[in-house]
mmCIF file of C-alpha atoms and ligand atoms in Angstrom:
data_model
loop_
_atom_site.group_PDB
_atom_site.id
_atom_site.type_symbol
_atom_site.label_atom_id
_atom_site.label_comp_id
_atom_site.label_asym_id
_atom_site.label_seq_id
_atom_site.Cartn_x
_atom_site.Cartn_y
_atom_site.Cartn_z
ATOM 1 C CA UNK A 1 0.113 -0.006 0.016
ATOM 2 C CA UNK A 2 1.531 3.467 -0.905
ATOM 3 C CA UNK A 3 1.921 6.096 1.783
ATOM 4 C CA UNK A 4 -0.644 8.815 1.480
ATOM 5 C CA UNK A 5 -0.538 12.498 2.740
ATOM 6 C CA UNK A 6 -3.603 14.777 2.115
ATOM 7 C CA UNK A 7 -2.803 18.452 2.462
ATOM 8 C CA UNK A 8 -5.606 20.890 2.909
ATOM 9 C CA UNK A 9 -6.857 23.778 5.149
ATOM 10 C CA UNK A 10 -7.805 23.293 8.712
ATOM 11 C CA UNK A 11 -11.572 23.289 8.469
ATOM 12 C CA UNK A 12 -14.253 20.571 8.012
ATOM 13 C CA UNK A 13 -15.270 21.702 4.494
ATOM 14 C CA UNK A 14 -14.259 22.857 1.039
ATOM 15 C CA UNK A 15 -12.671 20.733 -1.489
ATOM 16 C CA UNK A 16 -10.641 18.738 0.917
ATOM 17 C CA UNK A 17 -13.310 17.317 3.279
ATOM 18 C CA UNK A 18 -15.043 14.869 0.892
ATOM 19 C CA UNK A 19 -11.670 13.325 -0.039
ATOM 20 C CA UNK A 20 -10.915 12.967 3.770
ATOM 21 C CA UNK A 21 -14.259 11.133 4.314
ATOM 22 C CA UNK A 22 -13.645 8.864 1.143
ATOM 23 C CA UNK A 23 -10.076 7.998 2.456
ATOM 24 C CA UNK A 24 -11.582 7.110 5.901
ATOM 25 C CA UNK A 25 -14.285 5.080 4.297
ATOM 26 C CA UNK A 26 -11.583 3.207 2.160
ATOM 27 C CA UNK A 27 -9.856 2.365 5.282
ATOM 28 C CA UNK A 28 -6.637 3.889 4.055
ATOM 29 C CA UNK A 29 -4.198 5.225 6.560
ATOM 30 C CA UNK A 30 -3.170 8.798 5.524
ATOM 31 C CA UNK A 31 -1.420 11.851 6.901
ATOM 32 C CA UNK A 32 -4.080 14.502 7.381
ATOM 33 C CA UNK A 33 -2.032 17.564 6.936
ATOM 34 C CA UNK A 34 -4.106 20.592 7.899
ATOM 35 C CA UNK A 35 -2.689 23.993 7.130
ATOM 36 C CA UNK A 36 -3.453 27.436 8.259
ATOM 37 C CA UNK A 37 -3.794 30.063 5.627
ATOM 38 C CA UNK A 38 -0.406 31.558 6.737
ATOM 39 C CA UNK A 39 1.200 28.130 6.296
ATOM 40 C CA UNK A 40 -0.430 27.611 2.973
ATOM 41 C CA UNK A 41 1.158 31.081 1.915
ATOM 42 C CA UNK A 42 4.584 29.761 2.760
ATOM 43 C CA UNK A 43 4.260 26.697 0.633
ATOM 44 C CA UNK A 44 1.838 27.793 -2.000
ATOM 45 C CA UNK A 45 4.449 28.126 -4.762
ATOM 46 C CA UNK A 46 5.620 24.541 -4.039
ATOM 47 C CA UNK A 47 2.320 22.943 -4.845
ATOM 48 C CA UNK A 48 1.489 21.709 -8.345
ATOM 49 C CA UNK A 49 -0.848 24.602 -9.394
ATOM 50 C CA UNK A 50 -0.527 27.067 -6.205
ATOM 51 C CA UNK A 51 -3.660 25.508 -4.613
ATOM 52 C CA UNK A 52 -4.949 22.702 -2.269
ATOM 53 C CA UNK A 53 -5.999 20.085 -1.869
ATOM 54 C CA UNK A 54 -2.808 18.053 -2.735
ATOM 55 C CA UNK A 55 -2.622 14.135 -2.357
ATOM 56 C CA UNK A 56 0.947 13.098 -1.968
ATOM 57 C CA UNK A 57 1.257 9.370 -3.099
ATOM 58 C CA UNK A 58 4.643 7.828 -1.944
ATOM 59 C CA UNK A 59 5.919 11.490 -1.900
ATOM 60 C CA UNK A 60 4.864 12.701 -5.366
ATOM 61 C CA UNK A 61 2.204 15.497 -5.337
ATOM 62 C CA UNK A 62 -1.031 15.252 -7.170
ATOM 63 C CA UNK A 63 -3.645 17.916 -7.509
ATOM 64 C CA UNK A 64 -7.151 18.519 -8.798
ATOM 65 C CA UNK A 65 -9.847 17.790 -6.387
ATOM 66 C CA UNK A 66 -12.293 15.733 -8.702
ATOM 67 C CA UNK A 67 -9.582 13.535 -10.034
ATOM 68 C CA UNK A 68 -8.443 12.840 -6.385
ATOM 69 C CA UNK A 69 -12.008 12.149 -5.376
ATOM 70 C CA UNK A 70 -12.379 9.505 -8.364
ATOM 71 C CA UNK A 71 -9.000 7.872 -7.414
ATOM 72 C CA UNK A 72 -9.923 7.526 -3.744
ATOM 73 C CA UNK A 73 -13.570 6.731 -4.568
ATOM 74 C CA UNK A 74 -12.586 3.660 -6.499
ATOM 75 C CA UNK A 75 -10.576 2.375 -3.644
ATOM 76 C CA UNK A 76 -13.514 3.019 -1.322
ATOM 77 C CA UNK A 77 -16.259 1.466 -3.520
ATOM 78 C CA UNK A 78 -17.749 5.076 -3.782
ATOM 79 C CA UNK A 79 -17.185 5.462 -7.583
ATOM 80 C CA UNK A 80 -19.469 3.566 -10.153
ATOM 81 C CA UNK A 81 -18.032 0.804 -12.178
ATOM 82 C CA UNK A 82 -20.872 1.415 -14.815
ATOM 83 C CA UNK A 83 -19.727 3.806 -17.363
ATOM 84 C CA UNK A 84 -23.038 5.888 -17.423
ATOM 85 C CA UNK A 85 -23.270 5.905 -13.615
ATOM 86 C CA UNK A 86 -19.686 7.097 -13.542
ATOM 87 C CA UNK A 87 -20.812 9.924 -16.121
ATOM 88 C CA UNK A 88 -23.614 10.904 -13.859
ATOM 89 C CA UNK A 89 -21.195 11.107 -10.698
ATOM 90 C CA UNK A 90 -18.656 13.212 -12.615
ATOM 91 C CA UNK A 91 -21.199 15.585 -13.836
ATOM 92 C CA UNK A 92 -22.358 16.189 -10.508
ATOM 93 C CA UNK A 93 -18.898 16.727 -9.194
ATOM 94 C CA UNK A 94 -18.201 19.222 -11.893
ATOM 95 C CA UNK A 95 -21.226 21.191 -11.015
ATOM 96 C CA UNK A 96 -20.081 21.270 -7.572
ATOM 97 C CA UNK A 97 -16.563 22.472 -8.649
ATOM 98 C CA UNK A 98 -18.186 25.310 -10.703
ATOM 99 C CA UNK A 99 -19.964 26.334 -7.387
ATOM 100 C CA UNK A 100 -16.594 26.225 -5.542
ATOM 101 C CA UNK A 101 -14.904 28.195 -8.437
ATOM 102 C CA UNK A 102 -17.658 31.052 -8.248
ATOM 103 C CA UNK A 103 -17.863 31.131 -4.583
ATOM 104 C CA UNK A 104 -14.011 31.088 -4.397
ATOM 105 C CA UNK A 105 -13.884 34.295 -6.520
ATOM 106 C CA UNK A 106 -15.676 36.148 -3.616
ATOM 107 C CA UNK A 107 -13.732 34.696 -0.674
ATOM 108 C CA UNK A 108 -11.142 37.530 -0.333
ATOM 109 C CA UNK A 109 -13.508 40.459 -1.001
ATOM 110 C CA UNK A 110 -14.539 42.735 1.786
ATOM 111 C CA UNK A 111 -17.426 45.214 2.767
ATOM 112 C CA UNK A 112 -19.469 46.440 0.035
ATOM 113 C CA UNK A 113 -17.624 44.731 -2.759
ATOM 114 C CA UNK A 114 -18.357 41.313 -0.985
ATOM 115 C CA UNK A 115 -21.970 42.133 -0.431
ATOM 116 C CA UNK A 116 -22.414 42.920 -4.098
ATOM 117 C CA UNK A 117 -20.666 39.960 -5.427
ATOM 118 C CA UNK A 118 -22.603 37.608 -3.167
ATOM 119 C CA UNK A 119 -25.976 38.984 -3.754
ATOM 120 C CA UNK A 120 -25.013 38.822 -7.549
ATOM 121 C CA UNK A 121 -24.413 35.006 -6.860
ATOM 122 C CA UNK A 122 -27.426 34.490 -4.771
ATOM 123 C CA UNK A 123 -29.756 36.077 -7.632
ATOM 124 C CA UNK A 124 -27.663 34.362 -10.396
ATOM 125 C CA UNK A 125 -25.439 31.350 -10.461
ATOM 126 C CA UNK A 126 -26.287 29.739 -6.986
ATOM 127 C CA UNK A 127 -30.044 29.146 -8.064
ATOM 128 C CA UNK A 128 -28.980 27.785 -11.378
ATOM 129 C CA UNK A 129 -26.520 25.302 -9.691
ATOM 130 C CA UNK A 130 -28.892 24.394 -6.892
ATOM 131 C CA UNK A 131 -31.925 23.816 -9.170
ATOM 132 C CA UNK A 132 -29.756 21.912 -11.683
ATOM 133 C CA UNK A 133 -28.430 19.691 -8.899
ATOM 134 C CA UNK A 134 -32.050 19.089 -7.764
ATOM 135 C CA UNK A 135 -32.741 17.656 -11.108
ATOM 136 C CA UNK A 136 -29.689 15.611 -11.208
ATOM 137 C CA UNK A 137 -30.573 14.059 -7.892
ATOM 138 C CA UNK A 138 -34.175 13.182 -9.137
ATOM 139 C CA UNK A 139 -32.482 11.694 -12.371
ATOM 140 C CA UNK A 140 -30.569 9.447 -9.973
ATOM 141 C CA UNK A 141 -33.776 8.081 -8.321
ATOM 142 C CA UNK A 142 -34.063 10.780 -5.549
ATOM 143 C CA UNK A 143 -31.779 9.257 -2.907
ATOM 144 C CA UNK A 144 -28.448 9.404 -4.560
ATOM 145 C CA UNK A 145 -26.888 11.122 -7.435
ATOM 146 C CA UNK A 146 -25.713 7.974 -9.167
ATOM 147 C CA UNK A 147 -25.518 4.198 -8.958
ATOM 148 C CA UNK A 148 -28.346 4.093 -6.390
ATOM 149 C CA UNK A 149 -25.852 4.212 -3.692
ATOM 150 C CA UNK A 150 -23.549 6.454 -1.879
ATOM 151 C CA UNK A 151 -20.863 7.799 -4.284
ATOM 152 C CA UNK A 152 -18.067 10.430 -3.925
ATOM 153 C CA UNK A 153 -20.558 12.821 -5.664
ATOM 154 C CA UNK A 154 -22.876 12.512 -2.673
ATOM 155 C CA UNK A 155 -20.043 13.304 -0.238
ATOM 156 C CA UNK A 156 -19.196 16.357 -2.301
ATOM 157 C CA UNK A 157 -22.792 17.532 -2.404
ATOM 158 C CA UNK A 158 -23.200 17.020 1.388
ATOM 159 C CA UNK A 159 -20.135 19.154 2.104
ATOM 160 C CA UNK A 160 -21.303 21.778 -0.293
ATOM 161 C CA UNK A 161 -24.917 22.067 0.902
ATOM 162 C CA UNK A 162 -23.553 22.052 4.642
ATOM 163 C CA UNK A 163 -21.458 25.022 3.827
ATOM 164 C CA UNK A 164 -24.216 26.922 1.908
ATOM 165 C CA UNK A 165 -26.324 26.427 4.769
ATOM 166 C CA UNK A 166 -23.819 27.237 7.528
ATOM 167 C CA UNK A 167 -24.143 30.902 7.650
ATOM 168 C CA UNK A 168 -20.315 31.119 7.112
ATOM 169 C CA UNK A 169 -20.828 32.634 3.768
ATOM 170 C CA UNK A 170 -21.840 36.167 4.453
ATOM 171 C CA UNK A 171 -24.758 37.408 2.232
ATOM 172 C CA UNK A 172 -25.808 33.923 1.227
ATOM 173 C CA UNK A 173 -28.993 33.223 3.036
ATOM 174 C CA UNK A 174 -28.871 30.022 5.122
ATOM 175 C CA UNK A 175 -32.282 28.741 3.812
ATOM 176 C CA UNK A 176 -31.538 29.424 0.018
ATOM 177 C CA UNK A 177 -31.033 25.614 -0.546
ATOM 178 C CA UNK A 178 -34.107 24.832 1.563
ATOM 179 C CA UNK A 179 -36.192 27.289 -0.362
ATOM 180 C CA UNK A 180 -35.100 26.032 -3.889
ATOM 181 C CA UNK A 181 -34.546 22.396 -3.474
ATOM 182 C CA UNK A 182 -35.814 20.710 -0.230
ATOM 183 C CA UNK A 183 -34.728 17.328 -1.802
ATOM 184 C CA UNK A 184 -31.123 18.440 -1.407
ATOM 185 C CA UNK A 185 -31.576 19.045 2.286
ATOM 186 C CA UNK A 186 -33.086 15.533 2.606
ATOM 187 C CA UNK A 187 -30.102 14.339 0.891
ATOM 188 C CA UNK A 188 -27.783 16.107 3.041
ATOM 189 C CA UNK A 189 -29.416 14.465 6.020
ATOM 190 C CA UNK A 190 -29.277 11.083 4.335
ATOM 191 C CA UNK A 191 -25.438 11.316 3.546
ATOM 192 C CA UNK A 192 -24.834 12.702 7.197
ATOM 193 C CA UNK A 193 -26.459 9.638 8.669
ATOM 194 C CA UNK A 194 -24.476 7.209 6.481
ATOM 195 C CA UNK A 195 -22.596 4.831 8.623
ATOM 196 C CA UNK A 196 -19.331 5.678 6.680
ATOM 197 C CA UNK A 197 -19.876 9.478 7.201
ATOM 198 C CA UNK A 198 -20.661 8.838 10.824
ATOM 199 C CA UNK A 199 -17.579 6.739 11.417
ATOM 200 C CA UNK A 200 -15.436 9.496 9.896
ATOM 201 C CA UNK A 201 -16.879 12.333 12.194
ATOM 202 C CA UNK A 202 -16.708 9.923 15.116
ATOM 203 C CA UNK A 203 -13.000 9.450 14.452
ATOM 204 C CA UNK A 204 -12.559 13.351 14.529
ATOM 205 C CA UNK A 205 -14.120 13.823 17.722
HETATM 206 N N1 LIG B 301 -8.791 23.039 -9.689
HETATM 207 C C1 LIG B 301 -8.328 23.045 -8.368
HETATM 208 C C2 LIG B 301 -8.842 24.211 -7.702
HETATM 209 C C3 LIG B 301 -8.103 24.236 -6.374
HETATM 210 C C4 LIG B 301 -8.419 25.459 -5.431
HETATM 211 O O1 LIG B 301 -8.656 26.651 -6.102
HETATM 212 N N2 LIG B 301 -8.271 25.323 -4.228
HETATM 213 C C5 LIG B 301 -8.281 26.709 -3.436
HETATM 214 C C6 LIG B 301 -8.810 26.210 -1.928
HETATM 215 S S1 LIG B 301 -10.225 25.348 -1.818
HETATM 216 C C7 LIG B 301 -6.892 27.248 -3.174
HETATM 217 O O2 LIG B 301 -5.863 26.507 -2.798
HETATM 218 N N3 LIG B 301 -6.756 28.656 -3.488
HETATM 219 C C8 LIG B 301 -5.554 29.214 -3.008
HETATM 220 C C9 LIG B 301 -5.248 30.213 -4.069
HETATM 221 O O3 LIG B 301 -5.927 30.445 -5.016
HETATM 222 O O4 LIG B 301 -4.245 30.879 -3.873
HETATM 223 C C10 LIG B 301 -8.837 21.652 -7.857
HETATM 224 O O5 LIG B 301 -9.924 21.246 -8.348
HETATM 225 O O6 LIG B 301 -8.334 21.124 -6.747
#
Protein backbone atom coordinates (compact mmCIF):
# COMPACT_ATOMS: atom_id res chain seq x y z
CA UNK A 1 0.00 0.00 0.00
CA UNK A 2 1.49 3.40 -0.96
CA UNK A 3 1.92 6.10 1.68
CA UNK A 4 -0.64 8.89 1.48
CA UNK A 5 -0.66 12.47 2.72
CA UNK A 6 -3.60 14.79 2.08
CA UNK A 7 -2.81 18.47 2.46
CA UNK A 8 -5.69 20.91 2.87
CA UNK A 9 -6.86 23.75 5.08
CA UNK A 10 -7.78 23.16 8.69
CA UNK A 11 -11.55 23.17 8.48
CA UNK A 12 -14.30 20.59 7.96
CA UNK A 13 -15.41 21.70 4.51
CA UNK A 14 -14.30 22.91 1.11
CA UNK A 15 -12.60 20.80 -1.51
CA UNK A 16 -10.62 18.68 0.93
CA UNK A 17 -13.32 17.34 3.24
CA UNK A 18 -14.99 14.87 0.83
CA UNK A 19 -11.56 13.39 0.06
CA UNK A 20 -10.87 12.95 3.78
CA UNK A 21 -14.22 11.19 4.27
CA UNK A 22 -13.60 8.92 1.26
CA UNK A 23 -10.08 8.03 2.43
CA UNK A 24 -11.49 7.12 5.83
CA UNK A 25 -14.29 5.08 4.21
CA UNK A 26 -11.68 3.21 2.16
CA UNK A 27 -9.86 2.31 5.37
CA UNK A 28 -6.71 3.95 4.00
CA UNK A 29 -4.22 5.25 6.53
CA UNK A 30 -3.18 8.77 5.55
CA UNK A 31 -1.41 11.74 6.99
CA UNK A 32 -4.08 14.41 7.38
CA UNK A 33 -2.00 17.56 6.98
CA UNK A 34 -4.09 20.62 7.87
CA UNK A 35 -2.61 24.01 7.12
CA UNK A 36 -3.42 27.49 8.35
CA UNK A 37 -3.74 30.10 5.59
CA UNK A 38 -0.40 31.46 6.75
CA UNK A 39 1.28 28.06 6.39
CA UNK A 40 -0.28 27.65 2.95
CA UNK A 41 1.12 31.04 1.93
CA UNK A 42 4.61 29.80 2.77
CA UNK A 43 4.34 26.63 0.67
CA UNK A 44 1.86 27.77 -2.02
CA UNK A 45 4.41 28.04 -4.81
CA UNK A 46 5.65 24.55 -4.00
CA UNK A 47 2.26 22.96 -4.81
CA UNK A 48 1.56 21.73 -8.37
CA UNK A 49 -0.84 24.60 -9.25
CA UNK A 50 -0.50 26.97 -6.27
CA UNK A 51 -3.60 25.50 -4.66
CA UNK A 52 -4.95 22.80 -2.33
CA UNK A 53 -5.93 20.03 -1.91
CA UNK A 54 -2.84 18.03 -2.78
CA UNK A 55 -2.62 14.27 -2.34
CA UNK A 56 0.90 13.01 -1.98
CA UNK A 57 1.21 9.36 -3.08
CA UNK A 58 4.54 7.88 -2.04
CA UNK A 59 5.91 11.42 -1.90
CA UNK A 60 4.65 12.53 -5.34
CA UNK A 61 2.23 15.46 -5.18
CA UNK A 62 -1.00 15.23 -7.19
CA UNK A 63 -3.63 17.96 -7.52
CA UNK A 64 -7.18 18.50 -8.79
CA UNK A 65 -9.99 17.72 -6.40
CA UNK A 66 -12.29 15.69 -8.62
CA UNK A 67 -9.45 13.56 -9.98
CA UNK A 68 -8.43 12.82 -6.40
CA UNK A 69 -12.04 12.02 -5.47
CA UNK A 70 -12.36 9.57 -8.35
CA UNK A 71 -9.08 7.88 -7.38
CA UNK A 72 -10.00 7.51 -3.73
CA UNK A 73 -13.63 6.76 -4.61
CA UNK A 74 -12.54 3.73 -6.63
CA UNK A 75 -10.60 2.37 -3.67
CA UNK A 76 -13.52 3.03 -1.30
CA UNK A 77 -16.20 1.49 -3.55
CA UNK A 78 -17.67 4.98 -3.78
CA UNK A 79 -17.28 5.40 -7.54
CA UNK A 80 -19.54 3.63 -10.06
CA UNK A 81 -18.10 0.85 -12.22
CA UNK A 82 -20.88 1.34 -14.78
CA UNK A 83 -19.81 3.93 -17.36
CA UNK A 84 -23.09 5.83 -17.48
CA UNK A 85 -23.38 5.97 -13.69
CA UNK A 86 -19.77 7.15 -13.55
CA UNK A 87 -20.68 9.90 -16.01
CA UNK A 88 -23.60 10.94 -13.77
CA UNK A 89 -21.24 11.00 -10.79
CA UNK A 90 -18.66 13.07 -12.70
CA UNK A 91 -21.28 15.54 -13.93
CA UNK A 92 -22.43 16.24 -10.38
CA UNK A 93 -18.87 16.68 -9.14
CA UNK A 94 -18.13 19.12 -11.96
CA UNK A 95 -21.20 21.21 -11.13
CA UNK A 96 -20.07 21.30 -7.50
CA UNK A 97 -16.62 22.42 -8.64
CA UNK A 98 -18.29 25.22 -10.61
CA UNK A 99 -19.90 26.36 -7.36
CA UNK A 100 -16.54 26.20 -5.58
CA UNK A 101 -15.03 28.29 -8.33
CA UNK A 102 -17.75 30.98 -8.29
CA UNK A 103 -17.82 31.20 -4.49
CA UNK A 104 -14.02 31.10 -4.38
CA UNK A 105 -13.87 34.26 -6.48
CA UNK A 106 -15.64 36.12 -3.66
CA UNK A 107 -13.72 34.72 -0.70
CA UNK A 108 -11.20 37.51 -0.32
CA UNK A 109 -13.53 40.41 -1.08
CA UNK A 110 -14.59 42.69 1.74
CA UNK A 111 -17.30 45.15 2.70
CA UNK A 112 -19.54 46.47 -0.03
CA UNK A 113 -17.63 44.64 -2.74
CA UNK A 114 -18.26 41.32 -0.97
CA UNK A 115 -21.95 42.11 -0.44
CA UNK A 116 -22.51 42.97 -4.09
CA UNK A 117 -20.61 39.92 -5.36
CA UNK A 118 -22.48 37.55 -3.04
CA UNK A 119 -25.89 39.08 -3.85
CA UNK A 120 -25.10 38.64 -7.53
CA UNK A 121 -24.36 34.97 -6.87
CA UNK A 122 -27.54 34.51 -4.82
CA UNK A 123 -29.63 36.08 -7.60
CA UNK A 124 -27.76 34.40 -10.41
CA UNK A 125 -25.48 31.38 -10.47
CA UNK A 126 -26.35 29.77 -7.13
CA UNK A 127 -30.03 29.14 -8.01
CA UNK A 128 -28.95 27.79 -11.40
CA UNK A 129 -26.59 25.31 -9.76
CA UNK A 130 -28.93 24.40 -6.89
CA UNK A 131 -31.96 23.79 -9.14
CA UNK A 132 -29.76 21.89 -11.58
CA UNK A 133 -28.43 19.64 -8.82
CA UNK A 134 -32.01 19.04 -7.68
CA UNK A 135 -32.80 17.70 -11.17
CA UNK A 136 -29.67 15.54 -11.20
CA UNK A 137 -30.66 14.05 -7.83
CA UNK A 138 -34.14 13.27 -9.20
CA UNK A 139 -32.53 11.66 -12.26
CA UNK A 140 -30.52 9.41 -9.94
CA UNK A 141 -33.75 8.23 -8.29
CA UNK A 142 -34.00 10.86 -5.54
CA UNK A 143 -31.84 9.28 -2.87
CA UNK A 144 -28.37 9.33 -4.42
CA UNK A 145 -26.92 11.10 -7.42
CA UNK A 146 -25.68 7.96 -9.19
CA UNK A 147 -25.49 4.19 -8.94
CA UNK A 148 -28.43 4.04 -6.47
CA UNK A 149 -25.90 4.14 -3.65
CA UNK A 150 -23.45 6.42 -1.93
CA UNK A 151 -20.74 7.78 -4.23
CA UNK A 152 -18.14 10.52 -3.97
CA UNK A 153 -20.65 12.83 -5.70
CA UNK A 154 -22.92 12.50 -2.66
CA UNK A 155 -20.05 13.25 -0.29
CA UNK A 156 -19.15 16.36 -2.26
CA UNK A 157 -22.77 17.54 -2.43
CA UNK A 158 -23.20 16.93 1.31
CA UNK A 159 -20.17 19.10 2.10
CA UNK A 160 -21.31 21.83 -0.30
CA UNK A 161 -24.91 21.99 0.93
CA UNK A 162 -23.66 22.03 4.54
CA UNK A 163 -21.45 24.97 3.67
CA UNK A 164 -24.21 26.91 1.90
CA UNK A 165 -26.48 26.43 4.94
CA UNK A 166 -23.82 27.15 7.53
CA UNK A 167 -24.06 30.93 7.68
CA UNK A 168 -20.30 31.15 7.22
CA UNK A 169 -20.75 32.61 3.74
CA UNK A 170 -21.82 36.19 4.43
CA UNK A 171 -24.78 37.42 2.36
CA UNK A 172 -25.77 33.89 1.32
CA UNK A 173 -29.12 33.21 3.06
CA UNK A 174 -28.86 30.02 5.12
CA UNK A 175 -32.25 28.89 3.78
CA UNK A 176 -31.41 29.36 0.11
CA UNK A 177 -31.11 25.63 -0.62
CA UNK A 178 -34.14 24.86 1.60
CA UNK A 179 -36.29 27.23 -0.46
CA UNK A 180 -35.05 26.12 -3.88
CA UNK A 181 -34.47 22.39 -3.46
CA UNK A 182 -35.86 20.67 -0.34
CA UNK A 183 -34.74 17.31 -1.79
CA UNK A 184 -31.13 18.44 -1.44
CA UNK A 185 -31.71 19.03 2.27
CA UNK A 186 -33.11 15.53 2.67
CA UNK A 187 -30.10 14.29 0.72
CA UNK A 188 -27.75 16.16 3.07
CA UNK A 189 -29.39 14.47 6.08
CA UNK A 190 -29.27 11.06 4.37
CA UNK A 191 -25.54 11.35 3.66
CA UNK A 192 -24.80 12.74 7.12
CA UNK A 193 -26.48 9.65 8.60
CA UNK A 194 -24.56 7.19 6.40
CA UNK A 195 -22.49 4.84 8.59
CA UNK A 196 -19.26 5.72 6.73
CA UNK A 197 -19.80 9.44 7.23
CA UNK A 198 -20.80 8.95 10.86
CA UNK A 199 -17.66 6.84 11.41
CA UNK A 200 -15.46 9.54 9.88
CA UNK A 201 -16.80 12.29 12.15
CA UNK A 202 -16.67 9.96 15.17
CA UNK A 203 -12.98 9.43 14.38
CA UNK A 204 -12.48 13.21 14.45
CA UNK A 205 -14.14 13.88 17.77
N1 LIG B 1 -8.79 23.13 -9.79
C1 LIG B 1 -8.35 22.98 -8.44
C2 LIG B 1 -8.73 24.24 -7.67
C3 LIG B 1 -8.11 24.23 -6.29
C4 LIG B 1 -8.34 25.54 -5.52
O1 LIG B 1 -8.62 26.59 -6.11
N2 LIG B 1 -8.18 25.45 -4.21
C5 LIG B 1 -8.29 26.60 -3.34
C6 LIG B 1 -8.73 26.17 -1.96
S1 LIG B 1 -10.26 25.31 -1.88
C7 LIG B 1 -6.93 27.23 -3.18
O2 LIG B 1 -6.00 26.54 -2.80
N3 LIG B 1 -6.80 28.54 -3.41
C8 LIG B 1 -5.57 29.22 -3.12
C9 LIG B 1 -5.22 30.24 -4.12
O3 LIG B 1 -5.93 30.36 -5.13
O4 LIG B 1 -4.24 30.93 -3.87
C10 LIG B 1 -8.92 21.70 -7.82
O5 LIG B 1 -9.90 21.17 -8.37
O6 LIG B 1 -8.41 21.22 -6.82
